[in-house]
Short mmCIF file of C-alpha atoms and ligand atoms in Angstrom, two decimals:
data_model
loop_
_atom_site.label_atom_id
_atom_site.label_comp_id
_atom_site.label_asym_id
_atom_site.label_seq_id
_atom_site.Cartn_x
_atom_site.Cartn_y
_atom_site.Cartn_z
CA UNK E 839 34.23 25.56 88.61
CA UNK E 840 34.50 22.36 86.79
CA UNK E 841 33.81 22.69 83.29
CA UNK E 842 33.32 20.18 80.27
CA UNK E 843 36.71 20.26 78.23
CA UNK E 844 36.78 23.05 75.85
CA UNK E 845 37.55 20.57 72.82
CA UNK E 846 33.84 19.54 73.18
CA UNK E 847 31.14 19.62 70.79
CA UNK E 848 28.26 22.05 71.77
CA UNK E 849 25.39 20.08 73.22
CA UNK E 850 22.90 19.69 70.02
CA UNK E 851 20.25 17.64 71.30
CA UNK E 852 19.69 15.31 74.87
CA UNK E 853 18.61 11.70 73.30
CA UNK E 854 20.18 8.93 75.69
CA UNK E 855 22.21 9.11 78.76
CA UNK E 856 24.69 7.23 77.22
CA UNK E 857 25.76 10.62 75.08
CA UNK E 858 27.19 12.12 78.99
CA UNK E 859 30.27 11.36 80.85
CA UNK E 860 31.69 11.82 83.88
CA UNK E 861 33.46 15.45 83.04
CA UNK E 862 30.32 16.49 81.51
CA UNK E 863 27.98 15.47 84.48
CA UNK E 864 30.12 16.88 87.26
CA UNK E 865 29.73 20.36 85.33
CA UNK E 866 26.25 19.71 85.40
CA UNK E 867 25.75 19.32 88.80
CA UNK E 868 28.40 22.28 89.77
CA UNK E 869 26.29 24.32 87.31
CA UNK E 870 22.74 23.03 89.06
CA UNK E 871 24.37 23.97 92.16
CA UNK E 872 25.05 27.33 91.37
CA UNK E 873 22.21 28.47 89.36
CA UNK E 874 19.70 27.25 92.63
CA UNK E 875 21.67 30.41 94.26
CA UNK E 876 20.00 32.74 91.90
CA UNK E 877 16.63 31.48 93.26
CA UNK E 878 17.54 34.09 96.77
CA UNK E 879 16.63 37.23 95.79
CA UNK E 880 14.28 38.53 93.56
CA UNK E 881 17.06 40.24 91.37
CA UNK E 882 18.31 36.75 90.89
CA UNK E 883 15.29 35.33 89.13
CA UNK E 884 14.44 38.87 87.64
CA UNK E 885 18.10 38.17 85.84
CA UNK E 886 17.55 34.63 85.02
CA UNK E 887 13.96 35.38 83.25
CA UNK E 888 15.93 37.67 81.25
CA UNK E 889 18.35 35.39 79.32
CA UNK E 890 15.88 33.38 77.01
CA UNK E 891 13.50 35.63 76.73
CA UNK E 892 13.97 35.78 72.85
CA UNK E 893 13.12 31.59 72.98
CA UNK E 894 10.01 29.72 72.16
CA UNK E 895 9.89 26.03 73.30
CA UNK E 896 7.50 23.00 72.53
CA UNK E 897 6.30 20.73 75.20
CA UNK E 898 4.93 17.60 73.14
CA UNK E 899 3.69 14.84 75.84
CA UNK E 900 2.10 12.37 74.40
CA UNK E 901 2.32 10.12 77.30
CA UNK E 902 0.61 10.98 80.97
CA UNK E 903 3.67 13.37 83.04
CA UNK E 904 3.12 15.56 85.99
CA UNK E 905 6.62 16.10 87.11
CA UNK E 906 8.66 16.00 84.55
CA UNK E 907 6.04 18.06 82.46
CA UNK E 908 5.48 20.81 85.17
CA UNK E 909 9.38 20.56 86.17
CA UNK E 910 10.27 21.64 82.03
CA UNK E 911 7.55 23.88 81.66
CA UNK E 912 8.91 26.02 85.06
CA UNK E 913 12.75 25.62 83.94
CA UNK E 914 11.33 27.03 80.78
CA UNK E 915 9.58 29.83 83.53
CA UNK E 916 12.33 30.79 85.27
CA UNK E 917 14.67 31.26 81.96
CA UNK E 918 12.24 33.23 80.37
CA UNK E 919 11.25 31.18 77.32
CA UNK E 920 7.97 31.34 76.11
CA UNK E 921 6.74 27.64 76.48
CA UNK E 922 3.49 25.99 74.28
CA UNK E 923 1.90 22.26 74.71
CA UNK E 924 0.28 19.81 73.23
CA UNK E 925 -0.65 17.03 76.07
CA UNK E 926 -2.30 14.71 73.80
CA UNK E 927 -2.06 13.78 70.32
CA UNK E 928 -6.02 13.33 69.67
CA UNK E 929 -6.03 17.54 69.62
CA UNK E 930 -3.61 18.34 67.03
CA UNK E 931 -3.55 16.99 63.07
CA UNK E 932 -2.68 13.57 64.38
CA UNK E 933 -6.06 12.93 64.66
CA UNK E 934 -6.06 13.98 61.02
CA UNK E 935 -3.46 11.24 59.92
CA UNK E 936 -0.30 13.49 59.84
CA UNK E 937 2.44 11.87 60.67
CA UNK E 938 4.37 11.91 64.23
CA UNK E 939 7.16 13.61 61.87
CA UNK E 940 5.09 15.74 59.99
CA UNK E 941 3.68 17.08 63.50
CA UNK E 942 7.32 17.36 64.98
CA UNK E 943 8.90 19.23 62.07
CA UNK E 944 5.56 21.78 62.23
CA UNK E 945 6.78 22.21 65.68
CA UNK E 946 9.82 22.98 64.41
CA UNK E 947 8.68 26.00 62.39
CA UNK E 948 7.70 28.35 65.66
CA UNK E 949 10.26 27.48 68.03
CA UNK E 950 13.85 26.60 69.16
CA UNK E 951 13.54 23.54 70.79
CA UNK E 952 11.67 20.89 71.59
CA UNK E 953 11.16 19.04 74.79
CA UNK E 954 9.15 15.83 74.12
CA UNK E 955 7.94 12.39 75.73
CA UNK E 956 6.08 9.82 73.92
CA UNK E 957 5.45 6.32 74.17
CA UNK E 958 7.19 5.26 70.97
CA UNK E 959 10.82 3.68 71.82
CA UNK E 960 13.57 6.19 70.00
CA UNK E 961 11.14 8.32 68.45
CA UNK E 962 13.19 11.26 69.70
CA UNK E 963 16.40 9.91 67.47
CA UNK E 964 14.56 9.65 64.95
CA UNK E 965 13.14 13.50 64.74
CA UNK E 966 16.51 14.53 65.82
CA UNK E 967 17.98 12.73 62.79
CA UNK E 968 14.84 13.89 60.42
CA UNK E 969 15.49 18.11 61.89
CA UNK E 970 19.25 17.71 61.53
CA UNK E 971 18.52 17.70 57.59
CA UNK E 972 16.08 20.23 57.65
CA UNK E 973 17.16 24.10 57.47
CA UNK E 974 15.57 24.50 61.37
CA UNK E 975 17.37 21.54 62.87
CA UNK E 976 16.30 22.82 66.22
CA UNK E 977 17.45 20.78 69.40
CA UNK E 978 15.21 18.14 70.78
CA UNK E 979 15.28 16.98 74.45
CA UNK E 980 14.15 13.14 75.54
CA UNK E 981 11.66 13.58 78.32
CA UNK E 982 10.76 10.03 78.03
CA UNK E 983 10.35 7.59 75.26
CA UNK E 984 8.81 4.43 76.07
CA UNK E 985 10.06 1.99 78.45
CA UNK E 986 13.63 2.99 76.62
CA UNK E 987 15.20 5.76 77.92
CA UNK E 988 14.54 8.57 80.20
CA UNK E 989 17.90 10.89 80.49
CA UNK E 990 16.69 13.91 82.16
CA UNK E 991 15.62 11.94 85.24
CA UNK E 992 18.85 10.26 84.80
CA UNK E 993 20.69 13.26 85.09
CA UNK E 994 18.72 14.65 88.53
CA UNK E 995 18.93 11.34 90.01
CA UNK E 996 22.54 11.59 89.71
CA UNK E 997 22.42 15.28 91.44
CA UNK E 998 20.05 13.93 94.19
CA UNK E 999 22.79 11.14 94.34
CA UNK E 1000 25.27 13.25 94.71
CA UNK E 1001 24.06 15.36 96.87
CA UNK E 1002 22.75 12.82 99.41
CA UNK E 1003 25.57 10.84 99.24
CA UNK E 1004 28.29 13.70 99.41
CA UNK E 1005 29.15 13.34 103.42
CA UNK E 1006 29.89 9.84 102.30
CA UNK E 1007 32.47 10.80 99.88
CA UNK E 1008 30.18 10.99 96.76
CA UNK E 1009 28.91 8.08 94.19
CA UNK E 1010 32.09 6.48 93.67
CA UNK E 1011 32.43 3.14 95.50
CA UNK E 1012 29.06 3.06 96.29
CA UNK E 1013 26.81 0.24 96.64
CA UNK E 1014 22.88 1.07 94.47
CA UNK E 1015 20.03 -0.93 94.76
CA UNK E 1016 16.87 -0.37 92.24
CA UNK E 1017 13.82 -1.94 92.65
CA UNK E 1018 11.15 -2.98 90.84
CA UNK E 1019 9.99 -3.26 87.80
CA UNK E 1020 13.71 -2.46 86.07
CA UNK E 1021 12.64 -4.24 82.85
CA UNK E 1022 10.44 -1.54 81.41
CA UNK E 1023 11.37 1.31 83.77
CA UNK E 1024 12.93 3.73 81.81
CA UNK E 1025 14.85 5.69 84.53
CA UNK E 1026 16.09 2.43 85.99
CA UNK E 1027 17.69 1.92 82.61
CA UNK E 1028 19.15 5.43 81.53
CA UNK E 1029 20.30 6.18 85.63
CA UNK E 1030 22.15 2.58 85.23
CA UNK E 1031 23.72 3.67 82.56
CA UNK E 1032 25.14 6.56 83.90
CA UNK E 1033 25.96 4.93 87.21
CA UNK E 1034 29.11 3.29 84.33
CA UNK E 1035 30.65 6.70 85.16
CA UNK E 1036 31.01 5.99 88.68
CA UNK E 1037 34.26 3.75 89.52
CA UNK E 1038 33.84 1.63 92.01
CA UNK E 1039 30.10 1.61 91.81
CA UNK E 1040 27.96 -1.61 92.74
CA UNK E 1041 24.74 -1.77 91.48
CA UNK E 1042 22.23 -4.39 93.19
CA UNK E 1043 18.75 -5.06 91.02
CA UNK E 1044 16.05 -6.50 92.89
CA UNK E 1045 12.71 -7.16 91.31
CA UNK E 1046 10.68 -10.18 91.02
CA UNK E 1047 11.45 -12.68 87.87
CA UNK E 1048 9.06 -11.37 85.52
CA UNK E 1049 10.77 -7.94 85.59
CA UNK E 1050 14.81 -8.08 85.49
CA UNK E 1051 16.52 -5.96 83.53
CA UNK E 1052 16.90 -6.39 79.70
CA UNK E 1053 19.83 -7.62 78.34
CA UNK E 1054 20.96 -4.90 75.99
CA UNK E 1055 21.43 -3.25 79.47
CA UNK E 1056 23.09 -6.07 81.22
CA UNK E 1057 25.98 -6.22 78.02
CA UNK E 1058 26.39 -2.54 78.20
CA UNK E 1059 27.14 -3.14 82.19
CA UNK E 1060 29.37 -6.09 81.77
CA UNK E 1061 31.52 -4.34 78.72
CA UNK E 1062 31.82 -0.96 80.88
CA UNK E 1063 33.12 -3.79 84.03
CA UNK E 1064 30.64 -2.40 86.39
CA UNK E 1065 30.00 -4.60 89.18
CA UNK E 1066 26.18 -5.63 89.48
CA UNK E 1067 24.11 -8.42 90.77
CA UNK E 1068 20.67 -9.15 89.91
CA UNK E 1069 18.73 -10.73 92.76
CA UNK E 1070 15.34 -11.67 94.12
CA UNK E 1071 16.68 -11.03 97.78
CA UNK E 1072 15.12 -7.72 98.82
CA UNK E 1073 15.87 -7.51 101.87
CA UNK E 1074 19.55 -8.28 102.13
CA UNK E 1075 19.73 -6.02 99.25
CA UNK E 1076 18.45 -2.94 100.70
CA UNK E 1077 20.32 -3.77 103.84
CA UNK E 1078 23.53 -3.55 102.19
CA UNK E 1079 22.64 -0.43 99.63
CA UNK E 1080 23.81 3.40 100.25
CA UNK E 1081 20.83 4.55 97.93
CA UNK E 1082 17.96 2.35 97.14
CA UNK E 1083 16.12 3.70 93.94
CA UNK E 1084 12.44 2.10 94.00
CA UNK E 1085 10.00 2.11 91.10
CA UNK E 1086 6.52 1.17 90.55
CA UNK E 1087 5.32 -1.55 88.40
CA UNK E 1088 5.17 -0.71 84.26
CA UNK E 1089 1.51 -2.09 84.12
CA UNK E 1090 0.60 0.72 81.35
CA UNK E 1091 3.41 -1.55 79.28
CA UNK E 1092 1.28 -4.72 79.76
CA UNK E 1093 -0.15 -6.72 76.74
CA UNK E 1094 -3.61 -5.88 75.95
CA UNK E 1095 -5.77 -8.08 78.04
CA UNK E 1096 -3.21 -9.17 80.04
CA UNK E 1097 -4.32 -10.85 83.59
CA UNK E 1098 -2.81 -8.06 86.40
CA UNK E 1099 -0.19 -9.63 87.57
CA UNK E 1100 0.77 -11.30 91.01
CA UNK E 1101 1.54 -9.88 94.38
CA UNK E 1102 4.62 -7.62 94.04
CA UNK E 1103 4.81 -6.65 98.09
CA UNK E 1104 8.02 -9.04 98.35
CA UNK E 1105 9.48 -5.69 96.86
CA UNK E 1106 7.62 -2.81 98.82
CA UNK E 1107 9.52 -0.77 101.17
CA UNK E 1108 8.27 -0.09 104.37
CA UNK E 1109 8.49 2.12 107.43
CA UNK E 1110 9.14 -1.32 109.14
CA UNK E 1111 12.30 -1.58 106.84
CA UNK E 1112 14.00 1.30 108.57
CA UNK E 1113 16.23 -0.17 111.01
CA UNK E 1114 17.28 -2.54 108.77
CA UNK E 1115 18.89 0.43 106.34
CA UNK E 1116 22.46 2.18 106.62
CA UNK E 1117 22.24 5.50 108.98
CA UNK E 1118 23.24 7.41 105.66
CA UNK E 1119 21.27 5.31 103.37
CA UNK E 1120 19.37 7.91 100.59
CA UNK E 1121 16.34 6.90 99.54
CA UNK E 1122 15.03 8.05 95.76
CA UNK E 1123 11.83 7.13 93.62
CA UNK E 1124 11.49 8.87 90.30
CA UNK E 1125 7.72 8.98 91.21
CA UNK E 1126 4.92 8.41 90.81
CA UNK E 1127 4.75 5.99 93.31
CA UNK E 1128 2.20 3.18 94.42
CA UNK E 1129 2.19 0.96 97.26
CA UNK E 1130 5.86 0.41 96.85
CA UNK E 1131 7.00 2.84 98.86
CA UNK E 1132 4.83 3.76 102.24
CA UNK E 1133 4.01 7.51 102.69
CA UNK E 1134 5.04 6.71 106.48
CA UNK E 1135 8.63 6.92 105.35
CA UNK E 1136 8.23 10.38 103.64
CA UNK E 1137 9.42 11.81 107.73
CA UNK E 1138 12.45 9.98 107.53
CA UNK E 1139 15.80 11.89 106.74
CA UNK E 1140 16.54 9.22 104.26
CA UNK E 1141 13.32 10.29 102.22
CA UNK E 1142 15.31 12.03 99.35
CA UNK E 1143 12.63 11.91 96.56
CA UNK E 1144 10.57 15.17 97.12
CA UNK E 1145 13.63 16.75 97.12
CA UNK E 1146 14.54 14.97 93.77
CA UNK E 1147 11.59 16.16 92.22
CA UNK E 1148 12.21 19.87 93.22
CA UNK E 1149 16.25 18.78 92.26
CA UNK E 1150 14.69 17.87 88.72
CA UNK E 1151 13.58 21.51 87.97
CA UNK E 1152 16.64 22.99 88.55
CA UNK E 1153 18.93 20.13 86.82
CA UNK E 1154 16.23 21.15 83.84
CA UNK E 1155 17.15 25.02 84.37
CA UNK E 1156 20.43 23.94 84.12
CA UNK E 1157 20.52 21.63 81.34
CA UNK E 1158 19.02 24.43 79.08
CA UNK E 1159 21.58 26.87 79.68
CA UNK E 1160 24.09 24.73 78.18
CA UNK E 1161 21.77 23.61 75.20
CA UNK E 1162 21.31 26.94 74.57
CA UNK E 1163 24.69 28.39 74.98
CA UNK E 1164 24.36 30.50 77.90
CA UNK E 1165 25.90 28.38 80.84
CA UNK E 1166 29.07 31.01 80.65
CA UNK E 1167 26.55 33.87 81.88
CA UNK E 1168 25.28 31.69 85.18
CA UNK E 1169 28.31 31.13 86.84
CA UNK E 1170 28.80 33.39 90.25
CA UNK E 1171 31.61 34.52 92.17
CA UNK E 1172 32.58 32.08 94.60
CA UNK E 1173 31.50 33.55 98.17
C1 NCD R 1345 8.85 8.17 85.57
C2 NCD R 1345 8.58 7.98 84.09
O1 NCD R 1345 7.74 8.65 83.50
O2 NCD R 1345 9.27 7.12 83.54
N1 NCD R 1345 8.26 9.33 86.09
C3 NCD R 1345 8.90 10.54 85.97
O3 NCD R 1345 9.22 10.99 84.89
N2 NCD R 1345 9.22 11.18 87.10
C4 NCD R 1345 8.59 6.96 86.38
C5 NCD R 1345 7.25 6.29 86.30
O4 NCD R 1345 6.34 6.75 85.61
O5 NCD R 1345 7.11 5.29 86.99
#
C-alpha cells in the first residue's frame, strides 16, 4: 500500500487542506479503500469498534450540519469512541458569557479530540494554537469554519473524485468545473486547493458575478501554476468538464437585511443538460442542495453525490485512524 513517507510528522490536528499533499492523500484514499472492506462481515466491524474504544470525542457544531455531523458521529460509531455534542451554543455556558475558548479548552478536559464546525473564520487555528500550550493539547479536526475552509469534505471529494474518475486514468489532467456560489463556499475553496496536487488539472469556475472566487484563492492557484478559468459561460463549461462540482447559494452569509438576490437558474443543472455532458462525466454536490441541481438527475450514472456522502463517512473512519495512530492496525492482506 502507499504510505505517507516515514520522515513525516504524526498528524496533530486537520485545520486547512492546504496542510495535505499528494503522498499523503493517495494514502488516504488507499487507506479509505481498505478499511470500507471491514464493513463485510460482522467480525469486521466487531474488530473495528474495538480499536478506540478507550476514546472520548467532542462534536461542537455550532453551525446547522446533517451530513457531515451524522457522517463524524458514525466514523466515531464504527471505531468505537464514545462521542458527546453540543449542537448549539445557546445550551452550554456560552449563554453564560464564557468564552468560545474557555468552552473549547473545557472540552478539552473529558476527551481526546475534538471535531468542530462553527461559523467563525479560523476559529479552529486558533484553539489548536490555544490547546497546543495547554498540558491536554488534544487534536482538533475542522468540520467547517465559516465560508473559509472545509477540509474534510475536501478530502472525500477527492476520494469520490478519484474513484469516479479512475477508468479515466484518475484526477490528473483532468478538466473540473464548480459552480456556484464559489465565493463563500467553503468546500469550493479547500477542494480547489487540493485540486494544486493534481498535475495537469484544469479547473473551470462558473458562477454569476456577484460570487467568483476570492482572491486569496485565485494567488494561491496562480503561484501553485494551476490552470483555471473563471467564467460566466455555464454551459460550455459543463460541456467541456470531467466532474462538475455544484453548490448552492451562501445566502446564510448575506448581510443582515440584505434584498435576496437575483435569479441564479443561469447556473442550475438540469436533467435537460444531460446530453450535453461527457459519457464519463462525474457529477458531485457537497449537499445540501437547492434548485441547483434537479432530483431528476439523481437516476443518472453520473449522479456521484449520494455516494459522496456515504464516501464521506468512511474518508472520516479513515482520517481518525491516522490522527489517532492506529492506521498500521487497518491495513489487510491483499486478496
Ligand atoms: C457544505 C457546508 O457545510 O459547507 N455541506 C456539507 O458539509 N456537506 C455545503 C453547504 O452547506 O452548502
Amino acid at each position: 500500500m502507499d504510505s505517507p513517507s516515514p520522515t513525516r510528522p504524526p498528524l496533530r490536528h486537520v485545520l486547512s487542506s492546504a496542510q495535505f499533499d499528494r503522498p499523503f492523500l493517495d494514502y488516504l484514499v488507499t487507506l479509505t479503500t481498505t478499511i470500507r472492506r471491514f464493513d463485510k462481515s460482522r467480525e469486521g466491524m466487531v474488530y473495528l469498534q474495538s480499536l478506540l474504544a478507550h476514546k472520548r470525542a467532542m462534536l461542537y457544531f455550532t453551525q446547522p450540519s446533517t451530513r457531515t455531523f451524522l457522517s463524524f458521529q458514525s466514523a466515531c460509531h464504527i471505531l468505537g469512541i464514545t462521542a458527546s455534542e453540543i449542537r448549539d451554543a445557546s445550551t452550554s455556558s456560552e449563554r453564560k458569557g464564557e468564552s468560545v475558548e474557555d468552552s473549547l479548552r473545557t472540552f478539552s478536559s473529558y476527551v481526546d479530540l475534538i471535531i468542530m464546525r462553527s461559523p467563525i473564520p479560523r476559529l479552529c487555528e486558533r484553539i489548536a494554537t490555544m490547546l497546543d500550550e495547554t498540558p491536554r493539547p488534544v487534536p482538533i479536526i475542522n468540520a467547517g469554519s465559516g465560508p473559509d475552509e472545509h477540509p474534510t469534505q475536501a478530502l472525500l471529494d477527492i476520494y469520490t473524485l478519484s474513484r469516479s474518475l479512475r477508468l479515466e486514468g484518475g484526477i490528473e489532467g483532468k478538466t473540473i468545473c464548480m459552480v456556484g456560489d464559489l465565493k463563500r463556499g467553503r468546500t469550493v475553496r479547500s477542494l480547489a486547493r487540493l485540486l494544486i496536487n493534481y498535475p495537469g488539472v484544469k479547473i473551470l469556475f462558473a458562477s454569476p458575478p456577484a460570487f467568483r472566487i476570492e482572491e486569496d484563492l485565485r494567488a494561491d492557484l496562480k503561484a501553485a501554476n494551476v490552470d483555471f478559468e473563471e467564467t460566466t459561460a455555464f454551459e460550455s463549461a459543463i460541456a467541456a468538464a470531467d466532474a462538475i462540482y455544484m453548490t448552492r447559494i451562501q445566502d446564510e452569509y448575506d448581510a443582515p437585511g440584505a434584498v435576496r438576490s437575483d435569479d441564479h437558474s443561469a447556473y442550475h443543472l438540469t436533467a435537460g443538460h444531460l446530453p450535453q455532458l461527457k459519457k464519463s462525466c462525474a457529477i458531485l454536490h457537497p449537499l445540501p442542495r437547492r434548485n441547483e441541481l434537479d432530483p431528476a438527475i439523481d437516476q443518472d450514472p453520473r449522479a456521484k453525490y449520494w455516494r459522496q456522502e456515504r464516501n464521506g463517512m468512511w474518508v472520516r473512519v479513515a482520517l481518525l485512524t491516522i490522527l489517532c495512530g492506529i492506521d498500521d492496525r487497518v491495513q489487510l492482506p491483499e486478496l
